[in-house]
Every structure is written in C-alpha cells, then in structure tokens.
Short mmCIF file of C-alpha atoms and ligand atoms in Angstrom, two decimals:
data_model
loop_
_atom_site.label_atom_id
_atom_site.label_comp_id
_atom_site.label_asym_id
_atom_site.label_seq_id
_atom_site.Cartn_x
_atom_site.Cartn_y
_atom_site.Cartn_z
CA UNK L 159 -2.42 7.42 -22.39
CA UNK L 160 -0.11 6.66 -19.49
CA UNK L 161 -1.77 6.23 -16.09
CA UNK L 162 1.16 4.42 -14.46
CA UNK L 163 4.82 4.85 -13.70
CA UNK L 164 4.85 7.87 -11.45
CA UNK L 165 8.24 9.38 -10.52
CA UNK L 166 9.90 8.93 -7.17
CA UNK L 167 11.78 11.91 -5.80
CA UNK L 168 14.09 12.54 -2.91
CA UNK L 169 13.16 15.19 -0.35
CA UNK L 170 14.43 16.49 2.92
CA UNK L 171 11.93 17.29 5.69
CA UNK L 172 13.06 18.54 9.07
CA UNK L 173 16.51 17.29 8.23
CA UNK L 174 15.47 13.78 7.46
CA UNK L 175 15.81 12.24 4.05
CA UNK L 176 12.76 10.60 2.45
CA UNK L 177 11.61 9.47 -0.95
CA UNK L 178 8.15 10.47 -2.24
CA UNK L 179 6.32 8.43 -4.84
CA UNK L 180 4.39 11.06 -6.80
CA UNK L 181 1.09 9.26 -7.58
CA UNK L 182 -0.43 12.72 -7.43
CA UNK L 183 1.21 13.36 -10.76
CA UNK L 184 0.06 10.16 -12.50
CA UNK L 185 -2.31 12.02 -14.81
CA UNK L 186 -4.03 15.43 -14.89
CA UNK L 187 -7.53 14.05 -14.35
CA UNK L 188 -7.01 10.46 -13.05
CA UNK L 189 -4.44 10.38 -10.29
CA UNK L 190 -3.64 9.27 -6.77
CA UNK L 191 -4.61 6.00 -5.22
CA UNK L 192 -8.10 6.19 -6.77
CA UNK L 193 -6.52 5.95 -10.21
CA UNK L 194 -4.63 2.84 -9.03
CA UNK L 195 -7.81 1.35 -7.46
CA UNK L 196 -9.97 1.91 -10.49
CA UNK L 197 -7.31 1.08 -13.07
CA UNK L 198 -8.90 -2.38 -13.51
CA UNK L 199 -12.14 -0.85 -14.74
CA UNK L 200 -10.28 1.56 -17.00
CA UNK L 201 -8.16 -1.15 -18.65
CA UNK L 202 -10.66 -3.95 -19.10
CA UNK L 203 -13.70 -4.21 -21.35
CA UNK L 204 -17.13 -4.38 -19.83
CA UNK L 205 -19.32 -4.86 -22.87
CA UNK L 206 -22.57 -5.13 -20.80
CA UNK L 207 -21.97 -2.14 -18.50
CA UNK L 208 -23.73 1.15 -19.16
CA UNK L 209 -23.74 2.66 -15.70
CA UNK L 210 -21.67 2.85 -12.55
CA UNK L 211 -23.36 3.16 -9.19
CA UNK L 212 -21.50 4.19 -6.06
CA UNK L 213 -22.00 6.11 -2.81
CA UNK L 214 -20.20 8.15 -0.15
CA UNK L 215 -19.60 11.77 0.70
CA UNK L 216 -20.31 14.62 -1.71
CA UNK L 217 -16.71 15.79 -1.42
CA UNK L 218 -14.94 12.46 -1.93
CA UNK L 219 -11.90 11.86 -4.07
CA UNK L 220 -13.29 8.54 -5.16
CA UNK L 221 -16.39 10.22 -6.44
CA UNK L 222 -14.44 12.54 -8.64
CA UNK L 223 -12.21 9.73 -9.99
CA UNK L 224 -15.25 7.62 -10.78
CA UNK L 225 -16.73 10.53 -12.74
CA UNK L 226 -13.49 10.67 -14.84
CA UNK L 227 -13.62 6.86 -15.32
CA UNK L 228 -17.27 7.00 -16.42
CA UNK L 229 -16.64 9.85 -18.83
CA UNK L 230 -13.70 8.09 -20.35
CA UNK L 231 -15.65 4.80 -20.72
CA UNK L 232 -18.92 6.45 -21.85
CA UNK L 233 -20.85 5.16 -18.88
CA UNK L 234 -23.49 6.92 -16.84
CA UNK L 235 -22.64 7.66 -13.23
CA UNK L 236 -25.14 7.62 -10.38
CA UNK L 237 -23.67 8.63 -7.07
CA UNK L 238 -25.73 8.30 -3.84
CA UNK L 239 -25.18 10.57 -0.88
CA UNK L 240 -27.05 10.95 2.45
CA UNK L 241 -27.05 14.65 2.19
CA UNK L 242 -25.47 17.57 0.26
CA UNK L 243 -24.74 20.62 2.40
CA UNK L 244 -26.66 23.62 1.11
CA UNK L 245 -23.54 25.80 0.88
CA UNK L 246 -21.96 23.16 -1.39
CA UNK L 247 -25.09 23.02 -3.56
CA UNK L 248 -25.01 26.76 -3.93
CA UNK L 249 -21.27 27.05 -4.40
CA UNK L 250 -19.93 23.81 -5.88
CA UNK L 251 -16.20 23.42 -5.37
CA UNK L 252 -13.47 20.84 -5.70
CA UNK L 253 -14.40 17.24 -6.37
CA UNK L 254 -18.13 17.99 -6.31
CA UNK L 255 -17.81 20.72 -8.83
CA UNK L 256 -15.69 18.81 -11.29
CA UNK L 257 -17.65 15.54 -10.93
CA UNK L 258 -20.76 17.47 -11.85
CA UNK L 259 -19.01 18.87 -14.87
CA UNK L 260 -18.23 15.22 -15.86
CA UNK L 261 -22.00 14.56 -15.86
CA UNK L 262 -22.30 12.76 -12.56
CA UNK L 263 -25.91 12.23 -11.38
CA UNK L 264 -25.95 12.94 -7.71
CA UNK L 265 -28.81 11.28 -5.84
CA UNK L 266 -29.78 12.15 -2.28
CA UNK L 267 -31.38 8.90 -1.36
CA UNK L 268 -30.68 5.34 -0.13
CA UNK L 269 -28.60 3.10 -2.41
CA UNK L 270 -30.79 0.73 -4.45
CA UNK L 271 -31.19 -2.75 -2.92
CA UNK L 272 -30.39 -4.51 -6.23
CA UNK L 273 -28.76 -3.66 -9.55
CA UNK L 274 -29.45 -4.42 -13.19
CA UNK L 275 -27.22 -6.40 -15.44
CA UNK L 276 -25.81 -3.34 -17.11
CA UNK L 277 -25.03 -1.62 -13.82
CA UNK L 278 -21.70 -1.84 -12.04
CA UNK L 279 -21.75 -1.25 -8.30
CA UNK L 280 -18.53 0.08 -6.65
CA UNK L 281 -18.52 0.27 -2.84
CA UNK L 282 -17.57 3.36 -0.93
CA UNK L 283 -14.02 4.60 -1.43
CA UNK L 284 -13.18 1.70 -3.84
CA UNK L 285 -12.71 -0.83 -1.05
CA UNK L 286 -12.93 -3.69 -3.51
CA UNK L 287 -10.98 -6.73 -4.64
CA UNK L 288 -10.49 -5.30 -8.15
CA UNK L 289 -8.34 -2.56 -6.64
CA UNK L 290 -5.54 -5.12 -6.24
CA UNK L 291 -4.94 -5.07 -10.01
CA UNK L 292 -3.73 -1.42 -10.14
CA UNK L 293 -2.04 -1.61 -6.73
CA UNK L 294 0.07 -4.60 -7.87
CA UNK L 295 1.35 -2.31 -10.69
CA UNK L 296 2.21 0.34 -8.07
CA UNK L 297 4.02 -2.30 -5.99
CA UNK L 298 6.02 -3.43 -9.07
CA UNK L 299 7.04 0.21 -9.80
CA UNK L 300 8.34 0.44 -6.18
CA UNK L 301 10.20 -2.81 -6.48
CA UNK L 302 11.92 -1.85 -9.76
CA UNK L 303 12.81 1.57 -8.37
CA UNK L 304 14.33 -0.05 -5.27
CA UNK L 305 16.26 -2.59 -7.32
CA UNK L 306 17.54 0.08 -9.66
CA UNK L 307 18.89 2.11 -6.73
CA UNK L 308 20.07 -0.97 -4.82
CA UNK L 309 17.83 -0.28 -1.88
CA UNK L 310 17.37 -3.37 0.20
CA UNK L 311 16.04 -1.96 3.38
CA UNK L 312 12.97 0.08 2.78
CA UNK L 313 9.97 1.18 4.86
CA UNK L 314 6.96 2.27 2.83
CA UNK L 315 4.32 4.59 4.39
CA UNK L 316 0.86 5.69 3.28
CA UNK L 317 -2.04 6.92 5.30
CA UNK L 318 -5.30 4.83 5.17
CA UNK L 319 -8.98 5.60 4.82
CA UNK L 320 -10.52 2.18 3.92
CA UNK L 321 -7.04 0.68 4.04
CA UNK L 322 -7.38 -1.00 0.68
CA UNK L 323 -4.29 0.59 -0.85
CA UNK L 324 -2.04 -0.16 2.14
CA UNK L 325 -3.35 -3.70 2.35
CA UNK L 326 -2.71 -4.64 -1.27
CA UNK L 327 0.62 -2.87 -1.28
CA UNK L 328 1.68 -5.07 1.58
CA UNK L 329 0.43 -8.13 -0.29
CA UNK L 330 2.63 -7.37 -3.26
CA UNK L 331 5.70 -5.79 -1.64
CA UNK L 332 8.62 -7.52 0.03
CA UNK L 333 9.11 -4.47 2.31
CA UNK L 334 7.18 -3.54 5.45
CA UNK L 335 4.28 -1.25 4.73
CA UNK L 336 3.30 1.20 7.49
CA UNK L 337 0.05 3.09 7.71
CA UNK L 338 -2.22 5.00 10.08
CA UNK L 339 -5.94 5.08 10.44
CA UNK L 340 -7.30 8.47 9.24
CA UNK L 341 -10.94 7.37 9.27
CA UNK L 342 -11.97 5.61 12.51
CA UNK L 343 -9.63 3.84 14.84
CA UNK L 344 -7.21 0.95 14.50
CA UNK L 345 -9.91 -1.59 15.12
CA UNK L 346 -11.98 -0.23 12.28
CA UNK L 347 -8.94 -0.39 9.94
CA UNK L 348 -8.20 -3.99 10.96
CA UNK L 349 -11.81 -4.92 10.16
CA UNK L 350 -11.43 -3.33 6.78
CA UNK L 351 -8.28 -5.42 6.19
CA UNK L 352 -10.03 -8.57 7.24
CA UNK L 353 -12.94 -7.95 4.84
CA UNK L 354 -10.49 -8.27 1.90
CA UNK L 355 -7.60 -10.47 3.03
CA UNK L 356 -6.87 -13.12 5.73
CA UNK L 357 -3.38 -12.13 6.76
CA UNK L 358 -0.19 -10.19 5.88
CA UNK L 359 -1.55 -6.85 7.08
CA UNK L 360 0.34 -3.52 7.04
CA UNK L 361 1.64 -2.21 10.30
CA UNK L 362 -0.69 0.38 11.89
CA UNK L 363 1.14 3.20 13.54
CA UNK L 364 -0.33 4.66 16.71
CA UNK L 365 -1.68 8.22 16.74
CA UNK L 366 -0.73 10.78 19.34
CA UNK L 367 -4.37 11.57 19.99
CA UNK L 368 -7.80 10.86 18.65
CA UNK L 369 -8.65 12.73 15.44
CA UNK L 370 -12.04 12.90 13.74
CA UNK L 371 -11.97 12.63 9.94
CA UNK L 372 -12.71 15.87 8.19
CA UNK L 373 -12.28 18.07 11.29
CA UNK L 374 -9.74 20.90 11.33
CA UNK L 375 -6.66 20.62 13.47
CA UNK L 376 -4.03 23.30 13.89
CA UNK L 377 -1.13 20.79 13.69
CA UNK L 378 -2.53 19.43 10.38
CA UNK L 379 -2.45 22.88 8.78
CA UNK L 380 0.99 23.56 10.23
CA UNK L 381 2.64 20.45 8.91
CA UNK L 382 0.89 20.85 5.54
CA UNK L 383 2.30 24.34 5.23
CA UNK L 384 5.74 23.28 6.46
CA UNK L 385 5.83 20.49 3.86
CA UNK L 386 5.07 22.99 1.09
CA UNK L 387 7.73 25.34 2.40
CA UNK L 388 10.50 22.71 2.74
CA UNK L 389 9.74 20.37 -0.16
CA UNK L 390 7.63 22.37 -2.57
CA UNK L 391 5.08 19.55 -2.61
CA UNK L 392 1.48 20.06 -1.71
CA UNK L 393 0.02 17.14 0.29
CA UNK L 394 -3.59 16.38 0.97
CA UNK L 395 -5.02 17.85 4.21
CA UNK L 396 -7.43 15.00 5.08
CA UNK L 397 -5.00 12.14 5.11
CA UNK L 398 -1.46 13.29 4.57
CA UNK L 399 -1.13 15.75 7.42
CA UNK L 400 -1.92 12.99 9.92
CA UNK L 401 0.15 10.60 7.80
CA UNK L 402 3.21 12.78 8.02
CA UNK L 403 2.80 13.38 11.76
CA UNK L 404 2.71 9.61 12.34
CA UNK L 405 5.48 8.72 9.90
CA UNK L 406 7.86 11.40 11.07
CA UNK L 407 7.44 10.34 14.65
CA UNK L 408 8.02 6.65 13.66
CA UNK L 409 11.21 7.53 11.76
CA UNK L 410 12.53 9.69 14.54
CA UNK L 411 12.19 6.85 17.06
CA UNK L 412 13.25 3.97 14.71
CA UNK L 413 16.39 2.49 16.07
CA UNK L 414 17.77 1.29 12.71
CA UNK L 415 17.12 4.66 11.12
CA UNK L 416 20.55 4.77 9.46
CA UNK L 417 20.21 1.36 7.77
CA UNK L 418 16.89 2.14 6.04
CA UNK L 419 15.41 4.31 3.32
CA UNK L 420 11.89 5.72 3.83
CA UNK L 421 9.31 6.01 1.07
CA UNK L 422 6.12 8.10 1.36
CA UNK L 423 3.37 7.41 -1.19
CA UNK L 424 1.65 10.62 -2.25
CA UNK L 425 -1.88 9.51 -3.00
CA UNK L 426 -3.22 12.64 -4.63
CA UNK L 427 -6.41 14.22 -3.38
CA UNK L 428 -5.50 17.75 -4.24
CA UNK L 429 -8.93 18.70 -5.73
CA UNK L 430 -10.34 17.92 -2.32
CA UNK L 431 -7.83 20.29 -0.79
CA UNK L 432 -9.54 23.30 -2.41
CA UNK L 433 -12.47 23.38 0.06
CA UNK L 434 -10.30 22.22 2.97
CA UNK L 435 -7.87 25.04 2.45
CA UNK L 436 -10.71 27.59 2.42
CA UNK L 437 -11.90 26.13 5.78
CA UNK L 438 -8.40 26.19 7.22
CA UNK L 439 -7.64 29.73 6.04
CA UNK L 440 -10.92 30.90 7.52
CA UNK L 441 -10.13 29.28 10.84
CA UNK L 442 -6.43 29.81 11.36
CA UNK L 443 -5.13 32.60 9.05
CA UNK L 444 -6.20 35.68 10.93
C1 LIG M 68 -8.77 7.76 -0.80
C2 LIG M 68 -7.56 8.36 -0.28
C3 LIG M 68 -6.81 7.77 0.79
C4 LIG M 68 -7.26 6.46 1.39
O1 LIG M 68 -7.13 5.38 0.61
P1 LIG M 68 -7.65 3.92 1.08
O2 LIG M 68 -7.25 2.97 0.04
O3 LIG M 68 -9.14 4.04 1.25
O4 LIG M 68 -6.97 3.63 2.39
C5 LIG M 68 -5.65 8.35 1.20
N1 LIG M 68 -5.23 9.54 0.61
C6 LIG M 68 -5.89 10.15 -0.36
C7 LIG M 68 -5.39 11.42 -0.90
C8 LIG M 68 -7.10 9.58 -0.87
O5 LIG M 68 -7.77 10.16 -1.82
#
C-alpha cells in the first residue's frame, strides 16, 4: 500500500497563484501530517510491542491516526483523556467515532507513570523524534517536484500545532519554511522546536490577533468557505483557516512576490472537520 507521494496541484486563490501539496489525499484512512509523523511506526518492525499508549483531546486527528496504525499493526491502543464531553459520548462523531470503531480503548484518567516492555508510548500530537523519518520523505517529495518543475525560489507554508512537522520539514528542505502558531503563542511554538532541535527553525509568521485553539471565528469560517468555492479543496478548520489568513497576508506583502513560487502543505484533518462544521453552521449559518 502506498502511503507516500501525494500530488501537488496548482490553484488560484484571490487572484494569487499557489501550489498545494495534497497530503490530505495520501490514503483513505491514513493521511495528513499524522500519517507522515507515524510512518516510522508503520514501516518498521516492533517485535516486542503489543500496545500503544498516548494521550490528548478526544477529538484529535492524532488519536484517529494512531487507531488506524494500531489496527494495521495488530496492536492494542489505550488513549488517555482528561475528560470526554457528555454530548460526544452520547453522539460520537468524527475522529472519536472512527477511532472507537478501530477498537481504541479510551481512558478518562491520568497517564500511567511508567510503561511495560511491550508498550509503546507516543506523546501528544506525535511531537517525537521518530516523526522526522516520514517528514524527510515528505521533504524529498517536495525537492523532487521543485527540481522537476525547475523551481529554484520556493516558500513552503504549513500551520503548526506542536510544530513538529514544520520543524523537520525545515531541517530537510533547502527552502524557507514558514508557519504560524495555531495552538498557543510564538513563544510556545519556539519552546516546542527547542525540545526537538537546536537550530534551523522555521519562520513563524505573526498573527493579526490572538486566537484560541478550538474556538469559532467568523473569519475562519469565511476563508474556509471561500477556499472551497474558489479551489474546490476542503481545508481543515482548526489549523488551515488561520494558516491561510497568515500565509495570504505574507504573500501579499512579500516584496519579491514575482520571483517566488508558494507551496501550501495540506495536512489533512478532514474527519475532525465534521464536528467543527456542525458547530460553525449552528453559530453562523442563520
Ligand atoms: C496535527 C495537525 C497539524 C499540526 O501539526 P504539528 O506537527 O503538531 O505542528 C496541522 N494541521 C492538521 C490538519 C493536523 O492534523
């Protein structure tokens, strides 16, 4: 099965040309940057491992991708959460629903303090060294694509949560990688980078205003709908709406705009969009 080599397509958005790397289309069940980050575990043999343990939110994209990984590998999957909202328990949707269908054990408790030999612990959102394995492959795909099209000046953009994907892309790419902090502020993101690498960090673009992760913003919904209308591509509402707001502004104000090509990495997350869209529709479509 092929979990690599996503296509890159050209789009026009608000009269500006961009390329989009469609990692959302990598594979039906294992896509986006979580597929890249967990590729190492998919590809290698772990004879001793019987169970994966991780934690985070009950709606997370990483949780769903880990459930697919575990199902594929025949591993058990224990996922720790602080709390599951009662409406979600009663009406499972999106990542939560499909991860349960993949036999995830969801545990509302503290993460264990220690692990057994046959247990593999993966920290929240896949902010781990092993992620570099799959992200190097992503970087190589971008390099080959740029070479093939004789693109020498390229700016690559992707929005960050933990920042792991942007960080390793910058490590393996000869082009400048731009990102924005969707979870927390720039300081938080820099700390995340520092936990994994010493230097060569992506450039963090400034945000117009302070946004709280997971909250609903009218401008997020608007740019999301506008992207669908103009490009026929659905982007994620948690990261990509803010991502596009930041990247578009950057490109608009970039003084060498005509000498460069701009590549946006679509990192998937569309299962998570199901519940986000319900919330947005409820709030703004009246
Ligand atoms: C997880 C995720 C991100 C953030 O990735 P990091 O490597 O944690 O920065 C961005 N977009 C989507 C759609 C994601 O699922």
